[in-house]
C-alpha cells in the first residue's frame, strides 16, 4: 500500500458501507429527500459536498487548537458558510452555467448535518491529512446513497436517466418501449415520501446483509 | 488548570477576529468578482431574449443558448428595436419610447430594466416601464418579446415570452432561482417551454385570457392551441401556478399596445 496506510484507507472505506453517514448515522437525510428526484441533481450535490467537506475538514483541523470551545459550533458554521459563498461567487464569475445548476444546493450544503457532524466529531481532534481523508470518505458515502436513491426515483418516476428516456416514449399516441406494454410511470416516486421509503429499503438491505449493524 | 482557549476574553477576541477576517475575505471576493458576474448576467439576458425569439442552439431534446461570444452580435442583428412602454396604474399607456429615445434619457439599455423593481414601483402607484423587444425570428416573422416576473414555490421565477401581433406565443423561456430540482425546476426544460409555442393568449373574442398551466388537462399533447391551456408538470403545482400568474398579470399589460398596433 503506497500512498495510504491501512488506517487511512479505513477512513475512506468505512463511511462507504459500515459507517455510512446516511444509512447508519442517519445524518443528511433532509437533502437526501429534497434533491434526489433526478439523477443529475444527486450527482451535482454529491460533488459539491465532497468539495466542501474535504476542504472544510482541513480548515477546521488546522485551526482546531485555537478555536474557543464555547463558540466552536458558530466557528464551524462560519467556516462552512464562508467556503460555500466563496465557491458560489467564483463559479458565478467564471462558470456561470454551472453556478445556475448549483443555485439551490448552496443553501442545502450549509445546512447539511453531515458537514457539521464531521467537523465536530473528527476534524476538531485530528490532523489535516486524516481530516481531509475523513471528509472525502464521508462525502463519498453520502454521495453513493444519493445516487442510488436518485437512480431509482428518476427511473421509476419519470422513466428517464440523466434526462434520457430509457423506458420508451410515454406520450399517449406515440407509445413505445415498456409503455406500449401498458407500463406507467409512478408519479409518487417524484415526491419526497418515496425518497424516505427508498432510503428505508437501503437501510433494510444493508442490515440484513450485515447483522452486526442491527441495534437492539 | 483552565485552558487558555476557555477564557471569556479569549473567546471574545477570537470571535471579533474571525468576523473581521471572514468579513474582509468575503467582501474582497465579492467586490473583485462583481464586474465578471454583472457581465455574465448581461449576456444571459441577451441569450434569454434571443432564445424566446427562436435563436438558440437547441438540439433534439435540450435547451441550449446561443454561445456567449456570439450573443452580443446576434442580439444586435436580430433585435431591431427595444421599446419602453410606460403605463399608469390602470394600464393606460402614457408614452412609448424607442431604444434610442430611452437611452438618451436614462443612459440605460432597455433590456437591462429590472422587471422586479418596476413591479414594486407599480405597487406603490408609480408608473411602470414595460420593455418590449422587437425583432425577426428565424422564419422572418416579426415577434415581440416581453419579460415576465413572478414567484414560484421557493423563490423568484421569471421568463421571456415572444408573441406575434395577435398575441400568439412564438416562443418562451422560463427560469427560476431555487425551484425544486426534478419538479418545479423543470419549467426550464424543453418539454414544458415548447408547449407554449403557438398558444393563444387571447380568446376568440379577443379578450386577454393568458395561458393556464393546467392539471388534469384533457389535451396532454397540446394539440388545441386556442384553449389557453398547457399541460402542467407532475409534482410542481405551485411553480406551475406561479407561471400562470405571471403570464396573466404581466402580459396583460401589453394588450393595449397590441390593440394600438392593430388599429394603426
Short mmCIF file of C-alpha atoms in Angstrom, two decimals, chain A residues 60-149:
data_model
loop_
_atom_site.label_atom_id
_atom_site.label_comp_id
_atom_site.label_asym_id
_atom_site.label_seq_id
_atom_site.Cartn_x
_atom_site.Cartn_y
_atom_site.Cartn_z
CA UNK A 60 -11.22 23.23 10.90
CA UNK A 61 -8.42 20.78 11.61
CA UNK A 62 -5.78 23.47 11.02
CA UNK A 63 -7.37 25.89 13.46
CA UNK A 64 -8.60 23.25 15.92
CA UNK A 65 -6.16 24.28 18.65
CA UNK A 66 -7.12 27.94 18.66
CA UNK A 67 -10.92 27.58 18.47
CA UNK A 68 -12.55 28.55 21.79
CA UNK A 69 -14.63 25.54 22.80
CA UNK A 70 -17.58 27.69 23.88
CA UNK A 71 -18.24 29.01 20.41
CA UNK A 72 -16.90 26.15 18.31
CA UNK A 73 -20.24 25.41 16.62
CA UNK A 74 -20.52 29.02 15.48
CA UNK A 75 -16.94 28.92 14.21
CA UNK A 76 -17.75 25.76 12.24
CA UNK A 77 -20.81 27.39 10.73
CA UNK A 78 -18.83 30.46 9.73
CA UNK A 79 -16.16 28.34 8.06
CA UNK A 80 -18.60 26.29 6.01
CA UNK A 81 -20.76 29.30 5.09
CA UNK A 82 -17.74 31.36 4.02
CA UNK A 83 -16.39 28.47 1.94
CA UNK A 84 -19.68 27.90 0.20
CA UNK A 85 -20.20 31.60 -0.55
CA UNK A 86 -16.69 31.99 -1.97
CA UNK A 87 -17.14 28.96 -4.21
CA UNK A 88 -20.53 30.24 -5.34
CA UNK A 89 -19.12 33.67 -6.23
CA UNK A 90 -16.17 32.23 -8.12
CA UNK A 91 -18.48 29.94 -10.10
CA UNK A 92 -20.81 32.85 -10.90
CA UNK A 93 -17.88 34.81 -12.27
CA UNK A 94 -16.12 32.07 -14.24
CA UNK A 95 -18.56 29.20 -14.78
CA UNK A 96 -21.94 30.89 -14.89
CA UNK A 97 -23.87 27.94 -16.31
CA UNK A 98 -22.62 25.60 -13.61
CA UNK A 99 -23.45 28.10 -10.89
CA UNK A 100 -27.05 28.19 -12.10
CA UNK A 101 -27.29 24.42 -11.82
CA UNK A 102 -25.93 24.66 -8.29
CA UNK A 103 -28.04 27.60 -7.15
CA UNK A 104 -30.46 25.70 -4.95
CA UNK A 105 -27.81 23.41 -3.50
CA UNK A 106 -25.73 26.18 -1.98
CA UNK A 107 -28.15 26.70 0.89
CA UNK A 108 -28.60 22.97 1.34
CA UNK A 109 -24.85 22.40 1.66
CA UNK A 110 -24.54 24.85 4.55
CA UNK A 111 -27.33 23.18 6.48
CA UNK A 112 -26.16 19.63 5.78
CA UNK A 113 -25.76 17.96 9.16
CA UNK A 114 -23.05 15.62 7.86
CA UNK A 115 -20.72 18.58 7.46
CA UNK A 116 -21.22 19.91 10.97
CA UNK A 117 -21.14 16.34 12.26
CA UNK A 118 -17.73 15.59 10.76
CA UNK A 119 -16.28 18.94 11.88
CA UNK A 120 -17.40 18.26 15.42
CA UNK A 121 -16.65 14.56 15.60
CA UNK A 122 -13.45 14.29 13.61
CA UNK A 123 -11.72 17.46 12.42
CA UNK A 124 -11.61 19.00 15.91
CA UNK A 125 -9.49 16.11 17.14
CA UNK A 126 -7.35 15.05 14.19
CA UNK A 127 -4.64 16.38 11.87
CA UNK A 128 -5.34 17.97 8.49
CA UNK A 129 -4.42 14.98 6.28
CA UNK A 130 -6.54 12.49 8.20
CA UNK A 131 -9.37 15.04 8.41
CA UNK A 132 -9.20 15.50 4.67
CA UNK A 133 -9.49 11.76 4.08
CA UNK A 134 -12.34 11.52 6.57
CA UNK A 135 -14.16 14.36 4.82
CA UNK A 136 -13.77 12.78 1.39
CA UNK A 137 -14.82 9.37 2.72
CA UNK A 138 -17.96 10.61 4.40
CA UNK A 139 -18.94 12.77 1.43
CA UNK A 140 -18.48 9.74 -0.84
CA UNK A 141 -20.62 7.63 1.45
CA UNK A 142 -23.27 10.32 1.32
CA UNK A 143 -22.96 10.62 -2.46
CA UNK A 144 -23.32 6.87 -3.04
CA UNK A 145 -26.68 6.78 -1.25
CA UNK A 146 -27.81 9.96 -3.00
CA UNK A 147 -27.01 8.48 -6.39
CA UNK A 148 -28.73 5.17 -5.64
CA UNK A 149 -31.87 6.98 -4.49
#
